[in-house]
Every structure is written in structure tokens, then in C-alpha cells.
Short mmCIF file of C-alpha atoms in Angstrom, two decimals:
data_model
loop_
_atom_site.label_atom_id
_atom_site.label_comp_id
_atom_site.label_asym_id
_atom_site.label_seq_id
_atom_site.Cartn_x
_atom_site.Cartn_y
_atom_site.Cartn_z
CA MET A 1 -0.36 35.07 -30.50
CA ASP A 2 0.10 34.58 -34.04
CA ALA A 3 -2.06 31.98 -35.65
CA GLU A 4 0.65 30.79 -37.77
CA THR A 5 2.56 29.08 -34.90
CA ASP A 6 1.79 25.62 -33.01
CA LEU A 7 -0.55 26.72 -30.41
CA HIS A 8 -0.96 24.31 -27.15
CA ALA A 9 -2.59 24.29 -24.22
CA GLY A 10 -0.44 23.69 -20.73
CA ARG A 11 -0.79 23.31 -17.44
CA CYS A 12 1.17 22.76 -13.66
CA HIS A 13 0.60 19.39 -12.14
CA CYS A 14 -2.21 20.96 -9.81
CA GLY A 15 -3.69 22.47 -12.23
CA ALA A 16 -3.54 26.32 -10.89
CA VAL A 17 -1.96 27.69 -13.31
CA ARG A 18 -2.90 26.61 -16.95
CA PHE A 19 -1.80 28.71 -20.32
CA ASP A 20 -1.43 28.72 -24.11
CA VAL A 21 1.92 28.86 -26.03
CA ALA A 22 2.59 29.47 -29.73
CA LEU A 23 5.84 28.02 -29.67
CA SER A 24 7.82 29.93 -32.46
CA ASP A 25 9.47 26.88 -34.27
CA GLY A 26 7.30 24.00 -33.15
CA PHE A 27 9.29 21.67 -31.33
CA ARG A 28 12.56 22.18 -33.98
CA SER A 29 13.52 24.28 -30.92
CA ILE A 30 13.65 22.08 -28.10
CA ARG A 31 16.38 21.64 -25.77
CA ARG A 32 18.06 20.76 -22.24
CA CYS A 33 21.02 23.52 -21.03
CA THR A 34 23.76 22.55 -19.07
CA CYS A 35 23.84 25.51 -16.36
CA SER A 36 23.75 25.25 -12.95
CA TYR A 37 19.90 26.01 -12.18
CA CYS A 38 18.55 23.59 -15.67
CA ARG A 39 21.32 20.96 -14.62
CA MET A 40 18.91 20.21 -11.80
CA ARG A 41 15.47 21.41 -12.86
CA GLY A 42 16.13 18.95 -15.17
CA ALA A 43 13.38 19.91 -18.13
CA VAL A 44 13.32 19.89 -21.79
CA VAL A 45 12.42 23.01 -23.32
CA ALA A 46 10.51 24.52 -26.24
CA MET A 47 10.88 28.05 -27.79
CA ALA A 48 7.90 30.81 -28.11
CA GLU A 49 8.37 34.38 -28.71
CA ALA A 50 7.59 37.53 -26.53
CA GLY A 51 3.74 37.69 -26.59
CA GLY A 52 3.33 34.17 -26.88
CA ILE A 53 2.51 32.85 -23.84
CA ARG A 54 -0.71 33.82 -22.32
CA ILE A 55 -1.72 32.84 -18.57
CA ARG A 56 -5.68 32.08 -18.56
CA GLN A 57 -5.51 30.95 -15.03
CA GLY A 58 -3.17 31.60 -11.68
CA ALA A 59 -1.15 33.89 -12.72
CA GLU A 60 -1.29 35.37 -9.24
CA VAL A 61 0.49 31.38 -7.65
CA LEU A 62 3.14 32.04 -10.63
CA THR A 63 6.40 32.59 -8.60
CA SER A 64 9.78 33.53 -10.24
CA TYR A 65 13.04 33.26 -9.85
CA ARG A 66 16.36 34.85 -10.80
CA PHE A 67 19.81 34.12 -10.20
CA HIS A 68 23.41 35.05 -11.15
CA THR A 69 22.49 37.98 -13.60
CA GLY A 70 19.09 38.18 -12.60
CA THR A 71 18.29 38.42 -16.83
CA ALA A 72 16.46 34.89 -17.04
CA GLU A 73 13.22 34.93 -14.62
CA HIS A 74 12.18 31.36 -14.05
CA PHE A 75 7.87 30.93 -13.31
CA PHE A 76 7.14 28.12 -11.24
CA CYS A 77 3.70 27.51 -9.58
CA SER A 78 3.88 28.48 -6.01
CA ARG A 79 1.21 25.21 -4.89
CA CYS A 80 2.92 22.33 -6.52
CA GLY A 81 6.62 23.62 -7.54
CA ILE A 82 6.68 22.65 -11.22
CA TYR A 83 8.37 25.12 -13.45
CA THR A 84 6.57 26.22 -16.23
CA HIS A 85 8.69 28.75 -18.44
CA HIS A 86 11.26 31.20 -18.33
CA GLN A 87 12.53 34.56 -20.07
CA ARG A 88 15.99 33.73 -21.61
CA ARG A 89 18.83 35.31 -20.81
CA SER A 90 20.60 34.70 -24.21
CA ASP A 91 17.62 36.25 -25.87
CA SER A 92 15.22 38.12 -23.70
CA THR A 93 12.42 38.30 -26.75
CA LEU A 94 12.35 34.61 -26.25
CA TYR A 95 10.54 31.80 -24.03
CA ALA A 96 11.44 28.71 -23.05
CA VAL A 97 8.06 26.20 -22.72
CA ASN A 98 8.50 23.60 -20.32
CA VAL A 99 7.48 20.47 -22.84
CA ALA A 100 6.25 18.30 -20.17
CA CYS A 101 3.46 20.59 -19.12
CA LEU A 102 2.13 20.79 -22.26
CA GLU A 103 -1.16 18.95 -23.25
CA GLY A 104 -0.12 15.23 -25.01
CA ILE A 105 3.14 16.14 -24.31
CA SER A 106 6.11 14.48 -22.48
CA PRO A 107 9.73 15.06 -22.79
CA PHE A 108 9.57 10.89 -23.86
CA ASP A 109 8.66 11.70 -27.04
CA PHE A 110 11.92 13.13 -28.05
CA PRO A 111 14.64 10.36 -28.78
CA ALA A 112 17.00 12.82 -29.13
CA VAL A 113 17.32 16.24 -27.14
CA PRO A 114 20.23 18.71 -28.17
CA VAL A 115 22.13 20.12 -24.50
CA MET A 116 23.12 23.22 -24.73
CA ASP A 117 26.61 24.18 -23.27
CA GLY A 118 25.10 26.96 -20.28
CA VAL A 119 28.30 26.65 -17.93
CA ASN A 120 29.79 28.85 -20.66
CA HIS A 121 26.58 30.99 -21.39
CA THR A 122 27.50 32.58 -24.82
CA ASN A 123 26.73 36.12 -22.63
CA ASP A 124 29.49 35.47 -20.60
CA THR A 125 32.19 34.00 -22.60
CA GLY A 126 31.16 36.32 -26.21
CA GLN A 127 31.36 33.38 -28.32
CA PRO A 128 28.59 31.35 -30.01
CA THR A 129 26.16 29.11 -28.09
CA ARG A 130 28.11 25.96 -27.82
CA ARG A 131 25.99 22.42 -28.06
CA ALA A 132 27.61 20.40 -24.93
CA GLY A 133 26.36 16.74 -26.14
CA THR A 134 22.75 15.00 -27.09
CA LEU A 135 20.68 13.91 -24.08
CA ARG A 136 18.81 10.50 -25.99
CA TYR A 137 16.09 8.51 -24.67
CA GLU A 138 15.50 5.05 -25.46
CA PRO A 139 12.06 3.17 -24.86
CA ALA A 140 12.89 0.18 -23.11
CA ASP A 141 11.10 -3.33 -25.16
#
């Protein structure tokens, strides 16, 4: 892991899986996606380069899921079911990390989250990734 990056500790809900992650661009890379899986999962993610995630505990309880082309690999705890991270399809040198798993971070810390068009994925269309919109959070008074 690169000491120049933004280092965070993370874990699943039950604590069986614990990891450290070096975010390659801090939280400037946060996003959501409209593909069928991400739409149902609903996580806000930030990016880490390959080698930027170190599983400290619970590698044996991580389960993975692949669909469609099988390129992206989504990891979650087999005990509590929480999605922790996935290897991205559009750039397999990057991992997307569930910000809700990071110590002291909540997806509600971000008032505006870019939403990328995963339905029309760049690997399927040959076109640049399109921003589908913005998800906004406004706290109640």
C-alpha cells in the first residue's frame, strides 16, 4: 500500500471481515452505479488501486459473486451479508470499496454522489462512461 494515499480501516457489519484500504483519490472518486446489481445493492463506493486493499481478518469468510460477463468480482461477508468491495469491470486494476464499511464514514456524509450509467456500460457500448445523474442527501432539520 502506498503511504501517499488516504488510508482507512474497514470492516463488515459483524466484524468477521476487517481490512485496510488505501483510497487512490480519497473520496473524490465516490460514486454509485445504475447497473442491475449496484441498483439493488445501493452502496456508495470509493476507488482503490489493485494492491490497495489488505484483508487483515476474515478472508476465509468472504464470498464473491460474478454476473453478466463475469469480469467484476463482488465480495461480501458470508456471515452478515455486507458487501465490502469489488474488482471493477471497466478497469480491473481498480477496486470499489463500500464507504459504509470504512471506520467513521457514512454514505450520508456526502451531500451529492455522482451516479454512473452502468446500464449502458462502457465495455458494452464502446462509448465513454456516462454520468446518469446525482444522488443528493439533505439532512432533515
